[in-house]
XYZ file of N, CA, C and O in Angstrom:
608
model
N 89.842 95.650 123.735
C 88.614 96.547 123.739
C 89.249 96.960 122.067
O 90.349 97.752 122.049
N 88.050 96.863 121.502
C 88.172 97.494 120.204
C 88.318 99.180 120.115
O 87.452 100.000 120.901
N 89.174 99.616 119.372
C 89.349 100.842 119.338
C 88.136 101.496 118.433
O 87.312 100.777 117.466
N 88.102 102.821 118.868
C 86.769 103.638 117.679
C 87.012 103.191 116.264
O 88.259 103.300 115.447
N 86.100 103.316 115.136
C 86.083 103.285 114.103
C 86.453 104.463 112.807
O 85.464 105.029 112.866
N 87.653 104.287 112.693
C 88.231 105.568 112.031
C 87.547 105.970 110.686
O 87.573 106.954 110.025
N 86.955 104.890 109.888
C 86.217 104.896 108.711
C 84.773 105.304 109.209
O 84.224 105.625 108.064
N 84.409 105.548 110.151
C 82.677 105.704 110.445
C 82.593 107.672 110.573
O 83.779 108.248 110.849
N 81.770 107.931 110.182
C 81.560 109.479 109.844
C 81.202 110.133 111.504
O 82.277 111.239 111.811
N 80.694 109.116 112.483
C 80.708 109.736 114.251
C 81.868 110.068 114.393
O 82.542 110.859 115.238
N 83.224 108.854 114.476
C 83.931 109.108 114.878
C 85.262 109.948 114.203
O 85.926 110.744 114.617
N 84.834 110.188 112.595
C 85.792 110.864 111.942
C 85.080 112.360 112.698
O 86.294 113.311 112.923
N 83.961 112.723 112.727
C 83.326 113.900 113.303
C 84.299 114.286 114.617
O 84.756 115.299 114.903
N 84.280 113.391 115.347
C 84.524 113.539 116.885
C 86.554 114.089 116.378
O 86.865 114.505 117.276
N 87.073 113.206 115.484
C 88.556 113.455 115.351
C 88.688 115.023 114.586
O 89.478 115.759 115.168
N 87.856 115.366 113.767
C 88.066 116.578 113.466
C 87.513 117.858 114.413
O 88.315 118.654 114.373
N 86.444 117.243 115.268
C 86.040 118.506 116.034
C 87.883 118.553 117.181
O 87.736 119.448 117.700
N 88.377 117.399 117.424
C 89.365 117.619 118.186
C 90.397 118.589 117.636
O 91.418 119.124 118.043
N 90.728 118.013 116.421
C 91.731 119.116 115.425
C 91.379 120.262 115.540
O 92.256 120.912 115.470
N 90.037 120.641 115.264
C 89.745 121.881 115.145
C 89.905 123.098 116.753
O 89.960 123.808 116.896
N 90.084 121.809 117.889
C 90.514 122.640 118.993
C 91.722 123.058 119.097
O 92.229 123.916 119.937
N 92.618 122.673 118.488
C 94.125 123.132 118.043
C 93.994 124.318 118.046
O 93.491 124.928 117.404
N 95.359 125.002 118.652
C 95.632 126.687 118.091
C 97.069 126.541 117.887
O 97.863 125.540 118.524
N 97.778 127.112 117.412
C 99.405 127.430 117.231
C 99.888 127.553 118.538
O 101.087 126.931 118.499
N 99.055 127.956 119.537
C 100.030 128.199 120.542
C 99.940 127.082 121.824
O 100.657 127.367 122.629
N 99.260 125.973 121.556
C 99.197 124.834 121.835
C 100.533 124.626 122.843
O 101.404 124.010 121.819
N 100.810 124.357 123.930
C 102.081 123.537 124.098
C 101.980 122.317 124.328
O 100.709 121.873 124.849
N 102.559 121.020 124.345
C 102.317 119.354 124.219
C 102.594 119.495 125.935
O 103.543 119.845 126.353
N 101.864 118.331 126.187
C 102.137 117.547 127.727
C 103.237 116.915 127.433
O 103.895 116.540 128.627
N 104.176 116.421 126.300
C 105.070 115.594 126.171
C 106.232 115.919 124.852
O 105.205 116.466 124.384
N 107.465 115.519 124.713
C 107.624 115.398 123.567
C 108.168 116.958 123.328
O 108.094 117.739 123.875
N 109.087 116.671 121.965
C 109.616 118.037 121.430
C 109.079 119.020 120.325
O 109.356 120.046 120.224
N 107.926 118.082 119.774
C 107.461 118.758 118.674
C 106.672 120.187 118.998
O 105.606 119.680 120.032
N 106.324 121.174 118.536
C 105.091 122.121 118.591
C 103.916 121.524 117.953
O 104.073 120.751 117.026
N 102.850 122.183 118.193
C 101.633 121.666 117.402
C 101.689 121.775 116.288
O 100.999 120.587 115.592
N 102.502 122.472 115.132
C 102.134 122.477 113.670
C 103.149 121.430 113.193
O 102.627 120.636 112.062
N 104.491 121.076 114.230
C 105.094 119.800 114.065
C 104.355 118.571 113.877
O 104.281 117.546 113.131
N 103.718 118.683 114.989
C 102.923 117.357 115.097
C 101.802 116.989 114.198
O 101.667 116.061 113.931
N 101.269 118.106 113.697
C 100.121 118.036 112.735
C 101.158 117.648 111.411
O 100.565 116.508 110.585
N 102.078 118.119 110.900
C 102.825 117.297 109.774
C 103.368 116.215 110.396
O 103.098 115.095 109.174
N 104.078 115.794 111.287
C 104.045 114.614 111.895
C 103.182 113.457 111.607
O 102.892 112.134 110.901
N 101.707 113.752 112.159
C 100.338 113.127 111.870
C 100.127 113.008 110.238
O 99.711 111.639 109.732
N 100.698 114.108 109.055
C 100.279 113.826 108.120
C 100.899 112.606 107.476
O 100.623 112.126 106.515
N 102.458 112.539 107.664
C 103.207 111.391 107.257
C 102.445 110.289 107.059
O 102.695 109.073 106.215
N 101.771 109.503 108.179
C 101.110 108.360 108.128
C 100.284 108.411 106.946
O 100.239 107.521 106.158
N 99.545 109.388 106.211
C 98.480 109.395 105.152
C 99.514 109.544 104.012
O 99.218 108.978 103.076
N 100.725 110.360 104.067
C 101.796 110.599 103.111
C 101.666 109.102 102.645
O 101.861 108.998 100.969
N 102.121 108.552 103.252
C 102.736 107.082 103.360
C 101.634 106.210 102.230
O 102.130 105.254 101.803
N 100.517 106.237 102.758
C 99.284 106.115 101.782
C 99.207 106.490 100.637
O 99.126 105.633 99.487
N 99.102 107.734 100.452
C 98.472 108.440 99.394
C 99.251 108.846 98.284
O 99.225 109.436 97.364
N 100.922 109.045 98.820
C 101.888 109.507 97.937
C 103.040 108.762 97.777
O 103.086 107.941 98.463
N 104.060 108.985 97.148
C 105.141 108.465 97.082
C 106.450 109.259 97.452
O 107.370 109.401 96.770
N 106.177 110.476 98.391
C 106.894 111.216 98.816
C 108.332 110.366 99.606
O 109.195 111.072 99.756
N 107.597 109.467 100.286
C 108.835 108.999 101.054
C 109.318 107.430 100.831
O 108.874 106.889 99.837
N 110.539 106.947 100.731
C 111.346 106.436 100.475
C 110.767 104.820 100.995
O 110.450 104.950 102.103
N 110.433 103.697 100.041
C 110.127 102.684 100.576
C 111.255 101.822 100.793
O 112.013 101.800 100.758
N 110.879 101.085 102.476
C 111.890 100.526 103.092
C 112.577 99.293 101.876
O 111.908 98.623 101.516
N 114.015 98.822 102.420
C 114.682 98.056 101.320
C 113.912 96.463 101.803
O 113.314 96.416 103.253
N 114.321 95.647 101.609
C 114.030 94.423 101.797
C 114.075 93.860 103.319
O 113.246 93.632 104.083
N 115.243 94.315 103.875
C 115.712 93.751 105.486
C 115.168 94.573 106.134
O 114.536 94.249 107.169
N 114.967 95.608 105.930
C 114.368 96.979 106.770
C 112.542 96.727 106.769
O 112.323 96.356 107.893
N 112.348 96.002 105.832
C 110.749 95.751 105.505
C 110.740 94.540 106.436
O 109.631 94.588 107.222
N 111.713 93.561 106.227
C 111.503 92.314 107.193
C 111.411 92.571 108.692
O 110.788 92.074 109.377
N 112.535 93.450 109.125
C 112.422 93.983 110.390
C 111.344 94.789 110.871
O 110.739 94.336 112.071
N 110.734 95.506 109.983
C 109.434 96.282 110.581
C 108.409 95.490 110.668
O 107.384 95.297 111.554
N 107.823 94.418 109.741
C 107.114 93.475 109.478
C 107.112 92.426 110.893
O 106.139 92.323 111.249
N 108.324 92.018 111.117
C 108.744 91.118 112.156
C 108.598 91.759 113.714
O 107.954 90.745 114.487
N 109.416 92.487 113.986
C 109.240 93.288 115.048
C 108.383 94.786 115.593
O 108.273 94.714 116.753
N 107.940 95.354 114.314
C 107.634 96.554 115.086
C 106.143 96.814 114.720
O 105.234 97.232 115.330
N 105.640 95.906 113.530
C 104.108 96.010 113.075
C 103.257 95.689 114.195
O 101.908 96.541 114.488
N 103.339 94.757 114.976
C 102.240 94.327 116.225
C 102.274 95.434 117.104
O 101.047 95.408 117.234
N 103.088 96.216 117.333
C 102.887 97.330 118.268
C 102.299 98.492 117.415
O 101.691 99.223 118.344
N 102.524 98.635 116.268
C 101.754 99.773 115.506
C 100.253 99.378 115.054
O 99.083 99.867 115.314
N 99.909 98.400 115.074
C 98.636 97.983 114.306
C 97.996 97.130 115.772
O 96.503 96.953 115.182
N 98.027 97.030 116.777
C 97.381 96.471 117.652
C 96.558 97.421 118.548
O 96.370 98.610 117.934
N 95.947 97.232 119.467
C 95.155 98.106 120.238
C 95.482 98.678 121.147
O 94.626 99.292 122.299
N 96.643 98.461 121.980
C 97.290 99.027 122.845
C 97.727 100.494 122.534
O 98.633 100.752 121.529
N 97.581 101.527 123.345
C 97.750 102.743 123.129
C 99.170 103.327 123.086
O 100.037 102.152 124.098
N 100.037 104.205 122.333
C 101.130 104.129 122.597
C 101.584 105.145 123.558
O 101.021 105.874 124.401
N 102.911 104.567 123.877
C 103.230 105.502 125.138
C 103.880 106.500 124.790
O 104.005 106.747 123.655
N 103.806 107.482 126.126
C 104.576 108.746 125.479
C 106.147 108.514 125.249
O 106.480 107.959 125.887
N 106.462 109.704 124.582
C 107.734 109.984 124.591
C 108.645 108.727 123.518
O 109.574 108.309 123.862
N 107.706 107.746 123.019
C 108.292 106.511 122.057
C 109.457 107.089 121.156
O 109.094 108.032 120.277
N 110.187 106.227 120.451
C 110.881 106.713 119.416
C 109.928 106.603 118.198
O 109.569 105.733 118.134
N 110.420 107.559 117.297
C 109.717 107.668 115.900
C 110.482 106.877 114.774
O 111.720 107.451 114.983
N 110.091 106.528 113.841
C 110.820 106.404 112.552
C 111.264 107.702 111.922
O 110.722 108.629 112.210
N 112.308 107.647 111.443
C 113.205 108.761 110.487
C 111.875 109.504 109.479
O 112.319 110.753 109.842
N 111.271 109.204 108.867
C 110.461 109.363 108.292
C 109.211 110.370 109.032
O 108.818 111.504 108.442
N 108.888 110.286 109.954
C 108.024 111.035 110.918
C 108.777 112.159 111.524
O 108.032 112.893 112.297
N 110.313 112.134 111.382
C 110.658 113.407 112.268
C 110.419 114.664 111.945
O 111.037 114.815 110.678
N 110.121 115.215 112.256
C 109.614 116.922 111.773
C 110.677 117.789 112.686
O 109.876 118.267 113.605
N 111.919 118.409 112.072
C 112.488 118.965 112.702
C 112.415 120.495 112.522
O 112.872 121.715 113.032
N 111.843 120.797 111.062
C 111.866 122.167 110.699
C 110.512 122.685 111.118
O 109.705 122.092 111.348
N 110.590 124.077 111.002
C 109.209 124.644 111.299
C 107.985 124.070 110.705
O 108.567 124.271 109.103
N 106.899 124.235 110.555
C 105.605 124.109 110.049
C 104.548 124.965 110.239
O 104.427 125.694 111.138
N 103.994 125.437 109.004
C 103.069 126.580 108.926
C 101.336 125.558 109.543
O 100.866 124.873 109.021
N 101.014 125.923 110.637
C 99.724 125.347 111.447
C 98.660 125.106 110.547
O 98.212 124.092 110.377
N 98.220 126.230 109.870
C 97.079 126.331 109.112
C 97.184 125.540 107.798
O 96.265 124.350 107.575
N 98.540 125.419 107.012
C 98.463 124.310 106.378
C 98.553 122.760 106.328
O 97.981 122.358 105.913
N 99.101 122.309 107.626
C 99.106 121.298 107.937
C 97.982 120.406 108.487
O 97.508 119.501 108.323
N 97.223 121.576 109.368
C 96.002 121.206 110.073
C 95.056 120.886 108.570
O 94.452 120.200 108.595
N 94.921 121.586 107.498
C 93.822 121.721 106.219
C 94.419 120.260 105.624
O 93.712 119.789 105.566
N 95.654 120.045 105.739
C 96.426 118.735 104.735
C 95.493 117.472 105.647
O 94.995 116.357 105.076
N 95.788 117.849 106.915
C 95.540 116.639 107.897
C 93.700 116.239 108.086
O 93.308 115.245 107.508
N 93.217 117.313 107.864
C 91.728 117.347 107.546
C 91.260 116.701 106.379
O 90.352 115.851 106.300
N 91.810 117.033 105.401
C 91.835 116.395 104.017
C 91.904 114.890 103.898
O 91.229 113.887 103.340
N 93.211 114.714 104.495
C 93.691 113.151 104.535
C 92.278 112.462 105.368
O 92.133 111.331 105.153
N 92.132 112.817 106.496
C 90.791 112.037 107.611
C 89.925 111.815 106.844
O 89.168 111.230 106.384
N 89.238 113.280 105.945
C 88.076 112.985 104.785
C 88.058 111.965 103.930
O 87.261 111.101 103.760
N 89.581 112.101 103.234
C 89.804 110.910 101.717
C 89.882 109.610 102.499
O 89.214 108.744 101.676
N 90.213 109.479 103.731
C 90.603 107.829 104.273
C 89.103 107.388 104.443
O 88.572 106.167 104.502
N 88.166 108.423 105.336
C 86.742 107.923 105.831
C 85.989 107.462 104.166
O 85.128 106.488 104.441
N 85.901 108.734 103.172
C 85.316 108.359 102.331
C 85.548 107.385 101.339
O 84.628 106.459 100.838
N 86.854 106.795 101.684
C 87.250 105.372 100.682
C 86.759 104.149 101.436
O 86.452 103.232 100.881
N 86.907 104.552 102.416
C 86.444 103.585 103.727
C 86.874 102.087 103.861
O 88.173 101.935 103.475
N 86.227 101.545 104.743
C 87.032 100.226 105.466
C 87.167 99.225 104.350
O 88.335 98.496 104.193
N 86.450 99.084 103.240
C 86.508 97.966 102.099
C 88.039 98.205 101.336
O 88.718 97.539 100.963
N 87.785 99.703 101.205
C 89.042 99.773 100.487
C 90.603 99.744 101.107
O 91.192 99.403 100.405
N 90.745 99.464 102.162
C 91.625 99.233 102.954
C 91.878 97.673 103.561
O 92.944 97.303 103.818
N 90.957 96.840 103.119
C 90.955 95.473 103.400
C 92.130 94.780 102.177
O 91.885 95.027 101.396
N 93.342 94.527 103.115
C 94.347 93.893 102.415
C 94.941 94.707 101.787
O 96.044 94.177 100.841
N 94.972 96.164 102.100
C 95.946 97.256 101.027
C 97.102 97.270 101.901
O 97.607 96.702 102.849
N 98.193 97.101 100.879
C 99.122 97.101 101.037
C 100.086 98.575 101.748
O 99.562 99.692 101.502
N 101.059 98.040 102.972
C 101.516 99.172 103.644
C 102.705 99.622 103.391
O 103.488 98.860 102.734
N 103.185 100.731 103.555
C 104.413 101.089 102.992
C 105.444 100.369 103.445
O 106.628 100.073 103.159
N 105.124 100.217 104.907
C 106.400 99.410 105.559
C 106.082 97.908 105.975
O 106.947 97.359 106.394
N 104.669 97.606 106.200
C 104.123 96.279 106.915
C 103.669 95.127 105.908
O 102.955 94.453 106.597
N 103.521 95.606 104.732
C 102.627 94.501 104.066
C 101.600 94.769 104.189
O 100.934 95.881 104.435
N 100.866 93.586 103.954
C 99.338 94.002 103.762
C 98.659 94.127 104.989
O 99.067 93.204 105.892
N 97.935 94.766 105.176
C 97.061 95.284 106.357
C 95.519 94.704 106.547
O 95.107 94.963 105.280
N 94.937 94.189 107.174
C 93.541 94.297 107.710
C 92.613 95.724 107.748
O 93.687 96.471 107.977
N 91.439 95.978 106.857
C 91.087 96.804 107.933
C 91.272 97.420 109.093
O 90.950 98.555 109.215
N 91.080 96.452 109.659
C 91.139 96.901 111.258
C 92.614 97.330 111.500
O 92.376 97.984 112.518
N 93.450 96.513 111.153
C 95.099 96.996 111.610
C 95.023 98.568 110.785
O 95.588 99.199 111.896
N 94.750 98.839 109.740
C 94.576 99.992 109.207
C 93.920 100.931 110.203
O 94.437 102.185 110.460
N 92.673 100.614 110.739
C 91.906 101.544 111.487
C 92.642 101.621 112.894
O 92.901 103.258 113.271
N 93.150 100.911 113.229
C 94.251 100.910 114.507
C 95.274 101.989 114.257
O 95.689 102.540 114.870
N 96.009 101.736 113.599
C 97.060 102.187 113.203
C 96.607 103.788 112.886
O 97.559 104.954 113.571
N 95.668 104.274 112.237
C 95.472 105.596 111.732
C 94.586 106.074 113.075
O 95.196 107.354 113.642
N 93.792 105.589 113.863
C 93.106 106.113 115.240
C 94.284 106.224 116.350
O 94.181 107.417 116.686
N 95.047 104.858 116.336
C 95.561 105.269 117.323
C 96.654 106.377 117.553
O 97.202 106.791 118.327
N 97.515 106.703 116.179
C 98.228 107.880 115.988
C 97.659 109.261 116.079
O 98.244 109.936 116.808
N 96.484 109.171 115.671
C 96.126 110.757 115.651
C 95.568 110.887 117.263
O 95.688 111.789 117.527
N 95.054 109.558 117.924
C 94.459 109.751 119.194
C 95.673 110.465 120.095
O 95.553 110.743 121.052
N 96.602 109.447 119.997
C 97.620 109.929 120.864
C 98.282 111.212 120.411
O 98.661 111.702 121.725
N 98.536 111.990 119.399
C 99.269 113.073 119.132
C 97.750 114.149 119.471
O 98.133 115.311 120.121
N 96.683 113.975 119.143
C 95.722 114.943 119.723
C 95.724 115.084 121.052
O 95.892 115.814 122.023
N 95.997 113.796 122.350
C 95.925 113.748 123.521
C 97.303 114.663 123.869
O 97.114 115.203 125.133
N 98.052 114.338 123.447
C 99.910 115.105 123.440
C 99.220 116.714 123.812
O 100.271 117.291 124.183
N 98.641 117.041 122.891
C 98.304 118.780 122.892
C 96.893 119.269 123.497
O 96.303 119.939 123.394
N 96.451 118.027 124.399
C 94.891 118.289 125.115
C 93.759 118.708 124.472
O 93.060 118.921 125.150
N 93.742 117.713 123.111
C 92.225 117.599 121.987
C 92.041 116.574 122.471
O 92.616 115.465 122.479
């Protein structure tokens, strides 16, 4: 079953509406993060695309990621609850809810505006070149997983 198209306006509008349902007081249904940390965690996916904030994996680590992790990240199977996350995605400090929410909404909009064609064959920070569909799955699955974590 194909995942919703994160590059379409309708799907982005639905995701944005779900993000807008979040409040700083919401408790997670699983995991250790509070909602502001989850938003910051979700922003990491986009930081890896749009910034140089995170260190690029070395050749050996990139080989491992491409060979053993990539398929689980970019396929259409939803993530299970309480999966281990990569170190770059661990948000242990407190974050400001409104700042992280605003950043996430800006990243979602930027991705939609750039569109599917921009992401076709685009190099991933960790997985090499991905198809637009793989990018779609990566973005959508991660957002859906964490919005569901907080009941949105």
